[in-house]
XYZ file of N, CA and C in Angstrom:
849
model
N -7.486 15.849 7.260
C -7.006 14.828 8.180
C -5.686 14.253 7.681
N -4.721 14.159 8.578
C -3.441 13.575 8.226
C -3.625 12.088 7.930
N -2.895 11.586 6.924
C -3.032 10.187 6.534
C -2.255 9.246 7.436
N -1.372 9.792 8.271
C -0.584 8.949 9.179
C -0.793 9.417 10.609
N -0.422 8.537 11.541
C -0.561 8.837 12.964
C 0.682 8.315 13.674
N 1.196 9.076 14.623
C 2.366 8.637 15.379
C 1.943 7.666 16.475
N 2.920 6.957 17.025
C 2.621 5.996 18.094
C 2.060 6.703 19.323
N 2.594 7.871 19.648
C 2.094 8.593 20.819
C 0.666 9.083 20.583
N 0.382 9.536 19.373
C -0.984 9.963 19.054
C -1.944 8.784 19.108
N -1.478 7.624 18.648
C -2.329 6.440 18.683
C -2.614 6.028 20.120
N -1.599 6.077 20.970
C -1.801 5.709 22.377
C -2.862 6.603 23.020
N -2.817 7.885 22.701
C -3.817 8.812 23.234
C -5.205 8.495 22.696
N -5.269 8.190 21.392
C -6.562 7.880 20.779
C -7.160 6.610 21.367
N -6.322 5.613 21.637
C -6.817 4.354 22.197
C -7.343 4.546 23.622
N -6.816 5.554 24.315
C -7.261 5.815 25.679
C -8.458 6.748 25.718
N -8.874 7.243 24.551
C -9.964 8.191 24.488
C -11.330 7.537 24.467
N -12.339 8.397 24.311
C -13.728 7.915 24.360
C -14.128 7.140 23.114
N -13.467 7.417 21.998
C -13.813 6.753 20.737
C -12.545 6.172 20.098
N -12.028 5.089 20.664
C -10.773 4.517 20.146
C -10.947 3.986 18.731
N -9.886 4.042 17.939
C -9.984 3.533 16.570
C -9.967 2.012 16.517
N -10.498 1.474 15.450
C -10.348 0.056 15.130
C -8.921 -0.152 14.641
N -8.264 -1.187 15.127
C -6.878 -1.467 14.751
C -6.803 -2.673 13.818
N -6.121 -2.502 12.687
C -5.912 -3.591 11.737
C -4.423 -3.877 11.618
N -4.046 -5.120 11.782
C -2.662 -5.578 11.657
C -2.519 -6.232 10.292
N -1.705 -5.624 9.418
C -1.551 -6.127 8.042
C -0.080 -6.451 7.795
N 0.468 -7.304 8.630
C 1.876 -7.654 8.438
C 2.040 -8.545 7.206
N 2.910 -8.085 6.319
C 3.111 -8.748 5.021
C 4.481 -8.353 4.513
N 5.107 -9.251 3.791
C 6.389 -8.933 3.163
C 6.425 -9.528 1.778
N 6.972 -8.754 0.832
C 7.264 -9.303 -0.484
C 8.382 -10.312 -0.298
N 8.107 -11.563 -0.633
C 9.074 -12.613 -0.347
C 9.358 -13.439 -1.585
N 10.635 -13.667 -1.832
C 11.051 -14.551 -2.916
C 11.425 -15.921 -2.374
N 11.085 -16.166 -1.108
C 11.481 -17.425 -0.465
C 10.879 -18.638 -1.158
N 9.620 -18.503 -1.620
C 8.963 -19.656 -2.237
C 9.717 -20.124 -3.467
N 10.238 -19.150 -4.250
C 10.985 -19.511 -5.451
C 12.265 -20.262 -5.096
N 12.775 -20.027 -3.895
C 13.990 -20.711 -3.452
C 13.683 -21.971 -2.655
N 12.397 -22.319 -2.575
C 12.005 -23.510 -1.850
C 11.957 -23.335 -0.349
N 11.918 -22.079 0.122
C 11.866 -21.800 1.550
C 10.468 -21.330 1.935
N 10.097 -21.484 3.210
C 8.772 -21.016 3.645
C 8.670 -19.499 3.502
N 7.560 -18.993 2.987
C 7.392 -17.547 2.876
C 7.121 -16.925 4.231
N 7.202 -15.608 4.288
C 6.885 -14.877 5.517
C 5.460 -15.182 5.943
N 5.254 -15.425 7.227
C 3.936 -15.768 7.769
C 3.462 -14.627 8.656
N 2.652 -13.724 8.094
C 2.167 -12.584 8.850
C 1.259 -12.979 9.992
N 0.475 -14.023 9.786
C -0.443 -14.458 10.838
C 0.328 -14.982 12.052
N 1.413 -15.702 11.804
C 2.236 -16.201 12.915
C 2.883 -15.043 13.662
N 3.343 -14.033 12.903
C 3.929 -12.856 13.539
C 2.892 -12.137 14.398
N 1.672 -12.055 13.896
C 0.578 -11.428 14.648
C 0.322 -12.176 15.954
N 0.265 -13.490 15.899
C -0.020 -14.287 17.092
C 1.104 -14.217 18.116
N 2.301 -13.906 17.658
C 3.429 -13.786 18.580
C 3.375 -12.485 19.371
N 2.593 -11.536 18.914
C 2.469 -10.271 19.622
C 1.944 -9.174 18.724
N 0.859 -8.502 19.151
C 0.256 -7.448 18.344
C -0.298 -6.365 19.239
N -0.637 -5.226 18.660
C -1.221 -4.153 19.444
C -2.522 -4.629 20.081
N -2.779 -4.227 21.324
C -3.992 -4.676 22.004
C -5.259 -4.345 21.209
N -6.048 -5.384 20.959
C -7.300 -5.206 20.245
C -7.194 -5.275 18.739
N -5.984 -5.354 18.200
C -5.818 -5.370 16.748
C -6.279 -6.700 16.159
N -6.843 -6.638 14.947
C -7.302 -7.821 14.225
C -6.414 -8.006 13.001
N -5.988 -9.237 12.774
C -5.127 -9.508 11.623
C -5.935 -9.519 10.333
N -5.379 -8.895 9.300
C -5.977 -8.897 7.966
C -4.945 -9.470 7.003
N -5.350 -10.454 6.222
C -4.451 -11.134 5.298
C -4.435 -10.402 3.964
N -3.288 -9.821 3.613
C -3.206 -9.037 2.374
C -3.503 -9.889 1.145
N -2.890 -11.066 1.058
C -3.044 -11.897 -0.133
C -4.462 -12.426 -0.304
N -5.151 -12.701 0.806
C -6.471 -13.319 0.719
C -7.626 -12.331 0.836
N -7.415 -11.205 1.540
C -8.521 -10.285 1.820
C -8.350 -8.902 1.209
N -7.125 -8.550 0.820
C -6.874 -7.251 0.208
C -6.487 -7.381 -1.255
N -6.653 -8.571 -1.805
C -6.331 -8.817 -3.210
C -7.076 -10.056 -3.681
N -7.302 -10.117 -4.987
C -7.822 -11.330 -5.612
C -6.651 -12.241 -5.962
N -6.905 -13.494 -6.320
C -5.812 -14.375 -6.718
C -5.042 -13.814 -7.902
N -3.730 -14.060 -7.972
C -2.936 -13.551 -9.096
C -3.390 -14.139 -10.419
N -3.169 -13.354 -11.471
C -3.586 -13.792 -12.802
C -3.263 -12.729 -13.828
N -4.085 -12.622 -14.833
C -3.834 -11.681 -15.919
C -3.889 -10.227 -15.500
N -4.531 -9.935 -14.367
C -4.603 -8.548 -13.882
C -3.487 -8.222 -12.894
N -2.525 -9.127 -12.753
C -1.385 -8.864 -11.889
C -1.328 -9.797 -10.703
N -0.286 -9.602 -9.869
C -0.091 -10.481 -8.713
C -1.005 -10.146 -7.544
N -1.410 -8.888 -7.445
C -2.311 -8.474 -6.369
C -3.424 -7.603 -6.940
N -4.326 -8.204 -7.736
C -5.434 -7.418 -8.287
C -6.368 -6.942 -7.187
N -7.272 -6.055 -7.549
C -8.258 -5.598 -6.586
C -9.004 -6.794 -5.987
N -9.314 -6.740 -4.704
C -10.052 -7.851 -4.099
C -11.509 -7.858 -4.538
N -12.130 -9.014 -4.448
C -13.576 -9.088 -4.575
C -14.169 -8.231 -3.457
N -15.049 -7.312 -3.815
C -15.549 -6.370 -2.816
C -16.351 -7.050 -1.718
N -17.016 -8.164 -2.024
C -17.733 -8.879 -0.975
C -16.757 -9.497 0.020
N -15.658 -10.038 -0.477
C -14.642 -10.620 0.409
C -14.004 -9.524 1.247
N -13.646 -8.422 0.603
C -13.020 -7.310 1.322
C -13.965 -6.728 2.373
N -15.208 -6.488 1.973
C -16.175 -5.928 2.910
C -16.415 -6.835 4.099
N -16.524 -8.134 3.843
C -16.736 -9.087 4.938
C -15.543 -9.103 5.885
N -14.321 -9.013 5.329
C -13.123 -8.994 6.163
C -13.091 -7.750 7.040
N -13.474 -6.605 6.471
C -13.473 -5.367 7.247
C -14.524 -5.407 8.350
N -15.710 -5.900 8.035
C -16.755 -5.981 9.063
C -16.363 -6.967 10.156
N -15.751 -8.095 9.775
C -15.272 -9.066 10.763
C -14.270 -8.427 11.710
N -13.469 -7.494 11.174
C -12.464 -6.822 11.999
C -13.043 -5.682 12.826
N -14.348 -5.430 12.657
C -14.986 -4.392 13.446
C -15.052 -3.036 12.787
N -14.742 -2.970 11.492
C -14.720 -1.679 10.795
C -16.144 -1.206 10.511
N -16.441 0.020 10.936
C -17.714 0.674 10.654
C -17.433 2.028 10.015
N -18.381 2.519 9.270
C -18.176 3.775 8.545
C -17.973 4.962 9.471
N -18.584 4.941 10.644
C -18.528 6.086 11.541
C -17.383 6.018 12.544
N -16.581 4.943 12.521
C -15.505 4.782 13.500
C -14.143 4.922 12.815
N -13.203 5.615 13.457
C -11.868 5.737 12.852
C -11.147 4.396 12.805
N -10.243 4.278 11.843
C -9.456 3.054 11.658
C -7.979 3.433 11.614
N -7.151 2.648 12.269
C -5.700 2.786 12.156
C -5.138 1.441 11.707
N -4.283 1.488 10.706
C -3.689 0.285 10.123
C -2.186 0.305 10.386
N -1.614 -0.846 10.680
C -0.168 -0.916 10.863
C 0.338 -2.240 10.324
N 1.666 -2.306 10.148
C 2.300 -3.562 9.753
C 3.617 -3.697 10.510
N 4.523 -4.500 9.978
C 5.766 -4.765 10.690
C 6.795 -3.670 10.617
N 6.490 -2.581 9.930
C 7.404 -1.447 9.880
C 7.711 -0.958 8.487
N 7.612 -1.836 7.486
C 7.904 -1.410 6.120
C 6.853 -0.429 5.619
N 5.623 -0.660 6.017
C 4.551 0.255 5.657
C 3.768 -0.117 4.419
N 4.249 -1.076 3.643
C 3.605 -1.383 2.372
C 2.249 -2.053 2.574
N 2.198 -3.073 3.435
C 0.939 -3.766 3.666
C -0.105 -2.848 4.269
N 0.307 -2.034 5.246
C -0.616 -1.091 5.861
C -1.133 -0.092 4.840
N -0.261 0.372 3.959
C -0.672 1.343 2.942
C -1.673 0.735 1.968
N -1.516 -0.540 1.652
C -2.481 -1.193 0.761
C -3.873 -1.186 1.405
N -3.953 -1.513 2.689
C -5.236 -1.495 3.378
C -5.786 -0.077 3.464
N -4.908 0.888 3.778
C -5.316 2.297 3.829
C -5.924 2.730 2.507
N -5.230 2.409 1.400
C -5.720 2.849 0.091
C -7.069 2.199 -0.240
N -7.195 0.900 0.032
C -8.445 0.217 -0.273
C -9.611 0.792 0.530
N -9.383 1.055 1.806
C -10.451 1.636 2.614
C -10.820 3.031 2.110
N -9.818 3.813 1.741
C -10.103 5.141 1.202
C -10.820 5.033 -0.139
N -10.361 4.125 -1.011
C -10.976 3.959 -2.337
C -12.426 3.511 -2.225
N -12.716 2.742 -1.198
C -14.084 2.232 -1.041
C -14.930 3.096 -0.098
N -14.442 4.293 0.223
C -15.296 5.265 0.868
C -15.177 5.470 2.357
N -14.214 4.815 3.024
C -14.109 5.059 4.465
C -13.531 6.457 4.693
N -14.162 7.266 5.557
C -13.753 8.661 5.696
C -12.616 8.923 6.675
N -12.219 7.933 7.473
C -11.275 8.215 8.559
C -10.367 7.014 8.781
N -9.304 6.936 8.003
C -8.358 5.833 8.142
C -6.947 6.385 8.052
N -6.086 5.929 8.961
C -4.697 6.386 9.002
C -3.753 5.194 9.182
N -2.503 5.434 8.854
C -1.462 4.414 8.981
C -0.541 4.791 10.130
N -0.206 3.816 10.968
C 0.741 4.051 12.055
C 2.126 4.267 11.464
N 2.650 5.466 11.624
C 3.945 5.820 11.052
C 5.048 5.023 11.753
N 5.795 4.255 10.976
C 6.847 3.415 11.544
C 6.392 2.018 11.919
N 5.086 1.777 11.872
C 4.570 0.447 12.116
C 4.802 -0.049 13.534
N 4.743 -1.346 13.701
C 4.861 -1.967 15.021
C 6.144 -1.563 15.757
N 7.302 -1.437 15.083
C 8.517 -1.069 15.824
C 8.433 0.285 16.520
N 7.527 1.150 16.060
C 7.414 2.471 16.682
C 6.587 2.440 17.965
N 5.877 1.334 18.208
C 4.978 1.233 19.362
C 5.768 0.880 20.604
N 5.613 1.670 21.666
C 6.353 1.443 22.909
C 5.479 0.859 24.006
N 4.203 0.659 23.734
C 3.309 0.114 24.733
C 3.323 -1.406 24.747
N 2.464 -1.994 25.547
C 2.414 -3.460 25.652
C 1.823 -4.087 24.391
N 2.146 -5.353 24.199
C 1.559 -6.151 23.128
C 0.730 -7.257 23.762
N -0.122 -7.866 22.972
C -0.894 -9.000 23.462
C -0.855 -10.127 22.444
N -1.129 -11.329 22.892
C -1.123 -12.492 22.008
C -2.508 -13.086 21.819
N -3.475 -12.678 22.628
C -4.832 -13.194 22.468
C -5.466 -12.616 21.211
N -6.374 -13.374 20.626
C -7.046 -12.938 19.397
C -8.402 -12.337 19.773
N -8.595 -11.046 19.540
C -9.853 -10.405 19.956
C -11.027 -10.831 19.071
N -12.208 -10.662 19.576
C -13.440 -10.938 18.837
C -14.283 -9.654 18.828
N -13.972 -8.730 17.939
C -14.667 -7.439 17.960
C -16.126 -7.565 17.524
N -16.907 -6.579 17.906
C -18.285 -6.508 17.441
C -18.287 -6.293 15.930
N -19.150 -7.004 15.240
C -19.236 -6.892 13.776
C -19.451 -5.443 13.366
N -18.665 -4.991 12.387
C -18.806 -3.639 11.875
C -19.892 -3.540 10.827
N -20.126 -2.325 10.335
C -21.180 -2.121 9.332
C -20.646 -1.565 8.010
N -19.316 -1.562 7.835
C -18.746 -0.938 6.641
C -19.124 -1.712 5.382
N -19.652 -0.985 4.391
C -19.984 -1.550 3.087
C -19.168 -0.810 2.034
N -18.262 -1.481 1.337
C -17.418 -0.795 0.358
C -18.239 -0.147 -0.759
N -17.872 1.109 -1.063
C -18.497 1.852 -2.160
C -17.358 2.442 -2.983
N -16.837 1.685 -3.949
C -15.615 2.099 -4.652
C -15.781 3.386 -5.440
N -14.634 4.063 -5.619
C -14.607 5.248 -6.461
C -14.209 6.509 -5.756
N -13.965 6.449 -4.438
C -13.660 7.664 -3.691
C -12.219 8.122 -3.895
N -11.337 7.274 -4.399
C -9.945 7.650 -4.641
C -9.562 7.208 -6.045
N -8.480 7.772 -6.563
C -8.101 7.526 -7.944
C -7.646 6.109 -8.210
N -8.086 5.546 -9.311
C -7.722 4.197 -9.733
C -7.383 4.224 -11.216
N -6.258 3.606 -11.580
C -5.828 3.545 -12.966
C -5.819 2.104 -13.454
N -6.173 1.923 -14.747
C -5.919 0.649 -15.409
C -4.709 0.838 -16.315
N -4.365 -0.179 -17.099
C -3.168 -0.111 -17.928
C -3.238 1.038 -18.929
N -4.380 1.188 -19.598
C -4.510 2.277 -20.570
C -4.435 3.634 -19.889
N -5.048 3.740 -18.720
C -5.004 5.000 -17.989
C -3.600 5.354 -17.543
N -2.822 4.342 -17.128
C -1.443 4.589 -16.726
C -0.611 5.057 -17.906
N -0.796 4.419 -19.057
C -0.056 4.812 -20.254
C -0.384 6.244 -20.650
N -1.653 6.607 -20.567
C -2.066 7.968 -20.923
C -1.508 8.983 -19.934
N -1.524 8.639 -18.645
C -1.038 9.562 -17.634
C 0.461 9.804 -17.767
N 1.199 8.796 -18.219
C 2.634 8.965 -18.427
C 2.920 10.028 -19.490
N 1.944 10.282 -20.356
C 2.106 11.313 -21.399
C 1.507 12.653 -20.991
N 0.419 12.615 -20.205
C -0.305 13.855 -19.911
C -0.017 14.416 -18.528
N 0.570 13.626 -17.642
C 0.846 14.070 -16.284
C 2.150 13.491 -15.792
N 2.151 12.957 -14.586
C 3.348 12.345 -14.002
C 2.984 10.955 -13.514
N 3.660 9.950 -14.057
C 3.485 8.565 -13.618
C 4.763 8.139 -12.922
N 4.670 7.831 -11.629
C 5.828 7.460 -10.828
C 5.932 5.945 -10.706
N 7.151 5.432 -10.859
C 7.441 4.014 -10.697
C 8.085 3.833 -9.329
N 7.390 3.159 -8.416
C 7.825 3.068 -7.025
C 8.811 1.937 -6.757
N 9.169 1.151 -7.775
C 10.083 0.022 -7.560
C 11.530 0.511 -7.407
N 12.400 -0.412 -7.053
C 13.825 -0.107 -6.974
C 14.338 0.337 -8.336
N 15.328 1.205 -8.325
C 15.841 1.762 -9.565
C 16.340 0.730 -10.557
N 16.971 -0.341 -10.065
C 17.505 -1.347 -10.977
C 16.400 -2.107 -11.705
N 15.251 -2.251 -11.076
C 14.119 -2.894 -11.754
C 13.520 -1.936 -12.782
N 13.405 -0.661 -12.420
C 12.923 0.353 -13.360
C 13.798 0.380 -14.622
N 15.109 0.337 -14.424
C 16.029 0.412 -15.557
C 16.109 -0.890 -16.346
N 15.557 -1.960 -15.791
C 15.578 -3.246 -16.482
C 16.861 -4.015 -16.293
N 17.662 -3.637 -15.306
C 18.934 -4.326 -15.066
C 18.711 -5.686 -14.410
N 17.690 -5.780 -13.574
C 17.306 -7.045 -12.949
C 15.790 -7.116 -12.922
N 15.259 -8.320 -12.945
C 13.821 -8.508 -12.778
C 13.596 -9.873 -12.152
N 13.486 -9.908 -10.804
C 13.416 -11.193 -10.113
C 12.055 -11.869 -10.149
N 11.015 -11.164 -10.609
C 9.664 -11.712 -10.479
C 8.924 -11.760 -11.808
N 8.908 -10.663 -12.538
C 8.042 -10.547 -13.705
C 8.711 -11.009 -14.998
N 7.909 -11.085 -16.054
C 8.341 -11.672 -17.320
C 9.509 -10.918 -17.948
N 9.522 -9.611 -17.797
C 10.547 -8.791 -18.427
C 10.810 -7.579 -17.543
N 12.025 -7.041 -17.602
C 12.368 -5.860 -16.828
C 12.135 -4.588 -17.619
N 12.215 -3.460 -16.924
C 12.010 -2.168 -17.564
C 10.857 -1.421 -16.926
N 10.341 -0.428 -17.670
C 9.275 0.394 -17.104
C 8.301 0.848 -18.176
N 7.178 1.381 -17.742
C 6.188 1.928 -18.660
C 6.778 3.170 -19.310
N 6.773 3.261 -20.629
C 7.348 4.436 -21.280
C 6.756 5.740 -20.750
N 7.647 6.647 -20.377
C 7.227 7.927 -19.837
C 7.200 7.987 -18.329
N 7.264 6.826 -17.656
C 7.234 6.804 -16.195
C 8.562 7.286 -15.622
N 8.496 7.896 -14.436
C 9.663 8.440 -13.756
C 10.025 7.544 -12.577
N 11.303 7.225 -12.440
C 11.745 6.381 -11.330
C 11.644 7.151 -10.014
N 10.939 6.560 -9.046
C 10.734 7.194 -7.738
C 10.606 6.116 -6.678
N 11.707 5.434 -6.314
C 11.621 4.329 -5.354
C 10.933 4.744 -4.061
N 9.953 3.964 -3.653
C 9.188 4.320 -2.454
C 10.039 4.261 -1.195
N 11.132 3.511 -1.238
C 12.002 3.424 -0.062
C 12.644 4.764 0.265
N 12.684 5.687 -0.683
C 13.294 6.991 -0.442
C 12.336 7.980 0.212
N 11.110 7.536 0.524
C 10.140 8.404 1.188
C 10.216 8.315 2.705
N 11.062 7.427 3.213
C 11.156 7.224 4.660
C 12.596 7.363 5.121
N 12.757 7.608 6.400
C 14.082 7.691 6.994
C 14.574 6.326 7.435
N 15.722 6.321 8.106
C 16.322 5.060 8.551
C 15.446 4.339 9.566
N 14.582 5.092 10.268
C 13.706 4.480 11.267
C 12.408 3.961 10.671
N 12.246 4.049 9.353
C 11.048 3.564 8.692
C 9.889 4.535 8.716
N 10.088 5.705 9.316
C 9.018 6.697 9.372
C 9.123 7.645 8.187
N 7.982 8.184 7.797
C 7.963 9.089 6.661
C 8.808 10.327 6.928
N 9.448 10.811 5.876
C 10.126 12.092 5.949
C 9.083 13.178 6.218
N 9.496 14.320 6.773
C 8.542 15.408 6.979
C 7.852 15.801 5.678
N 6.629 16.319 5.813
C 5.833 16.653 4.632
C 6.563 17.590 3.690
N 7.291 18.565 4.234
C 8.016 19.498 3.389
C 9.099 18.819 2.570
N 9.815 17.877 3.182
C 10.861 17.151 2.454
C 10.253 16.255 1.378
N 9.140 15.616 1.700
C 8.466 14.799 0.693
C 7.992 15.667 -0.467
N 7.411 16.821 -0.145
C 6.956 17.719 -1.194
C 8.087 18.149 -2.105
N 9.255 18.454 -1.514
C 10.410 18.856 -2.312
C 10.888 17.711 -3.189
N 10.875 16.493 -2.647
C 11.298 15.338 -3.441
C 10.394 15.142 -4.651
N 9.095 15.178 -4.429
C 8.167 14.963 -5.541
C 8.214 16.114 -6.547
N 8.471 17.324 -6.068
C 8.600 18.449 -6.995
C 9.773 18.238 -7.934
N 10.898 17.724 -7.388
C 12.064 17.443 -8.228
C 11.762 16.371 -9.264
N 10.797 15.515 -8.968
C 10.414 14.447 -9.897
C 9.368 14.915 -10.912
N 8.994 16.182 -10.843
C 8.058 16.737 -11.811
C 6.637 16.891 -11.331
N 6.386 16.559 -10.057
C 5.034 16.639 -9.522
C 4.714 18.081 -9.147
N 3.545 18.534 -9.512
C 3.058 19.843 -9.103
C 1.584 19.732 -8.755
N 1.055 20.758 -8.129
C -0.358 20.741 -7.751
C -1.269 20.738 -8.976
N -0.725 21.140 -10.115
C -1.543 21.243 -11.326
C -1.487 19.996 -12.202
N -0.567 19.071 -11.904
C -0.394 17.911 -12.775
C -1.043 16.683 -12.162
N -1.813 15.925 -12.945
C -2.329 14.654 -12.418
C -1.174 13.688 -12.158
N -1.276 12.926 -11.081
C -0.192 12.041 -10.659
C -0.729 10.632 -10.486
N 0.045 9.664 -10.929
C -0.275 8.262 -10.713
C 0.968 7.515 -10.278
N 0.770 6.349 -9.665
C 1.883 5.551 -9.162
C 1.637 4.082 -9.481
N 2.711 3.384 -9.835
C 2.640 1.925 -9.957
C 3.921 1.337 -9.383
N 3.914 0.027 -9.191
C 5.090 -0.681 -8.677
C 5.118 -2.049 -9.334
N 5.404 -3.093 -8.559
C 5.371 -4.432 -9.120
C 3.972 -5.007 -9.148
N 3.217 -4.816 -8.044
C 1.881 -5.412 -7.986
C 0.886 -4.586 -7.188
N 1.127 -3.283 -7.060
C 0.152 -2.422 -6.419
C 0.208 -2.392 -4.907
N 1.336 -2.773 -4.315
C 1.475 -2.736 -2.864
C 2.414 -1.602 -2.450
N 3.685 -1.654 -2.889
C 4.583 -0.550 -2.539
C 4.136 0.761 -3.174
N 3.425 0.685 -4.303
C 2.896 1.910 -4.913
C 1.852 2.567 -4.024
N 1.075 1.758 -3.283
C 0.121 2.330 -2.337
C 0.850 3.122 -1.259
N 2.037 2.644 -0.888
C 2.850 3.362 0.091
C 3.301 4.711 -0.473
N 3.603 4.752 -1.769
C 3.981 6.025 -2.385
C 2.781 6.960 -2.518
N 1.599 6.406 -2.790
C 0.391 7.229 -2.790
C 0.182 7.830 -1.402
N 0.472 7.044 -0.365
C 0.373 7.532 1.005
C 1.386 8.649 1.256
N 2.615 8.477 0.784
C 3.631 9.522 0.942
C 3.208 10.804 0.236
N 2.633 10.677 -0.943
C 2.123 11.842 -1.665
C 1.007 12.513 -0.871
N 0.141 11.712 -0.243
C -0.931 12.281 0.575
C -0.352 13.057 1.759
N 0.704 12.532 2.371
C 1.365 13.248 3.467
C 1.886 14.595 2.983
N 2.367 14.615 1.732
C 2.876 15.851 1.136
C 1.768 16.749 0.604
N 0.518 16.296 0.694
C -0.608 17.103 0.245
C -0.922 16.977 -1.221
N -0.465 15.884 -1.849
C -0.670 15.692 -3.288
C -1.558 14.466 -3.514
N -2.737 14.629 -4.103
C -3.564 13.463 -4.422
C -2.964 12.696 -5.591
N -3.074 11.376 -5.561
C -2.506 10.553 -6.624
C -3.362 9.318 -6.836
N -3.361 8.825 -8.062
C -4.082 7.609 -8.419
C -3.136 6.419 -8.363
N -3.702 5.232 -8.184
C -2.920 4.002 -8.090
C -3.244 3.094 -9.270
N -2.195 2.618 -9.945
C -2.352 1.580 -10.966
C -2.152 0.246 -10.255
N -3.246 -0.381 -9.882
C -3.181 -1.579 -9.042
C -2.494 -2.741 -9.768
N -2.808 -2.948 -11.038
C -2.193 -4.045 -11.773
C -0.693 -3.926 -11.858
N -0.215 -2.690 -11.981
C 1.202 -2.343 -11.976
C 2.020 -3.174 -12.980
N 3.326 -3.288 -12.724
C 4.206 -3.917 -13.702
C 3.872 -5.393 -13.918
N 3.350 -6.063 -12.901
C 3.021 -7.480 -13.055
C 1.919 -7.673 -14.088
N 1.004 -6.716 -14.207
C -0.019 -6.782 -15.249
C 0.530 -6.262 -16.561
N 1.182 -5.111 -16.523
C 1.679 -4.481 -17.752
C 2.621 -5.409 -18.513
N 3.592 -5.978 -17.811
C 4.627 -6.775 -18.465
C 4.136 -8.144 -18.906
N 2.956 -8.567 -18.433
C 2.445 -9.884 -18.825
C 1.919 -9.890 -20.261
N 1.683 -8.717 -20.822
C 1.179 -8.601 -22.196
C 2.332 -8.228 -23.110
N 2.795 -9.151 -23.984
C 3.923 -8.853 -24.873
C 3.634 -7.705 -25.838
N 2.367 -7.343 -25.994
C 2.034 -6.264 -26.905
C 2.232 -4.878 -26.332
N 2.434 -4.777 -25.018
C 2.630 -3.460 -24.418
C 4.098 -3.049 -24.509
N 4.356 -1.778 -24.769
C 5.743 -1.324 -24.903
C 6.479 -1.327 -23.576
N 7.790 -1.522 -23.647
C 8.645 -1.545 -22.459
C 9.839 -0.643 -22.712
N 10.123 0.245 -21.786
C 11.313 1.087 -21.864
C 12.342 0.577 -20.875
N 13.618 0.714 -21.212
C 14.688 0.308 -20.307
C 15.689 1.442 -20.171
N 16.517 1.358 -19.150
C 17.505 2.414 -18.910
C 16.956 3.514 -18.035
N 17.788 4.514 -17.713
C 17.361 5.568 -16.799
C 16.430 6.608 -17.393
N 16.368 6.686 -18.719
C 15.510 7.666 -19.379
C 14.053 7.210 -19.320
N 13.123 8.081 -18.896
C 11.717 7.668 -18.858
C 11.197 7.112 -20.181
N 11.624 7.670 -21.283
C 11.135 7.213 -22.587
C 11.903 5.993 -23.094
């Protein structure tokens, strides 16, 4: 099953006998709070207009635990996550489509969590809301309660030690912007740089100007140039496990399974005892 779905394919699926459950996960990494400005409000954006029948899911509250020693977006409490999915109408036997405002990061986080906890049929709307040409609605739906119960372990998960080991034994991709990888700037975390051995692979380079994923063949060629092969274990991290989920999704489009280091740089860099590499060289 393809991990993404086009807007036209989604329109057909919604008109079919077994339409998918729609989750709206609009979220943006925002530095506005540090500047004293209001942060992005995904719920307000949802209420202004969303795909018909879609239910809003809050990334910070339902797809992550509160920030702390395990990073800015640690794994969510499974009871909270499961309750949020059931409230949105998610059931194990029904397909799910997730979308966001177009960046794809928030949707990918929900996609990865559902896959990690055992949902067999979940896809991301390629290009997000901007790709949708149909009508929008502002009413808030009340779907029938779903039956999905999270059963973690179906997809790869890395902790800090696992990420460090994978950087030596396989390929560990750093999905952040190149300047953060090199340690030239660090607007959020304690220190800049990267996990020793990790390869710079900004997730923004997996999509075209329209925000849609590059064709699978082009993605495969890109990852091959970065050292990825079918025989090598692959992992991805970013700042807090959100944009890295988008890179795991891009790898899935290319046919490459990959693990996610959810704690990512926000967890790694919080411990002064962990090594930090700077500059363009992985080591």
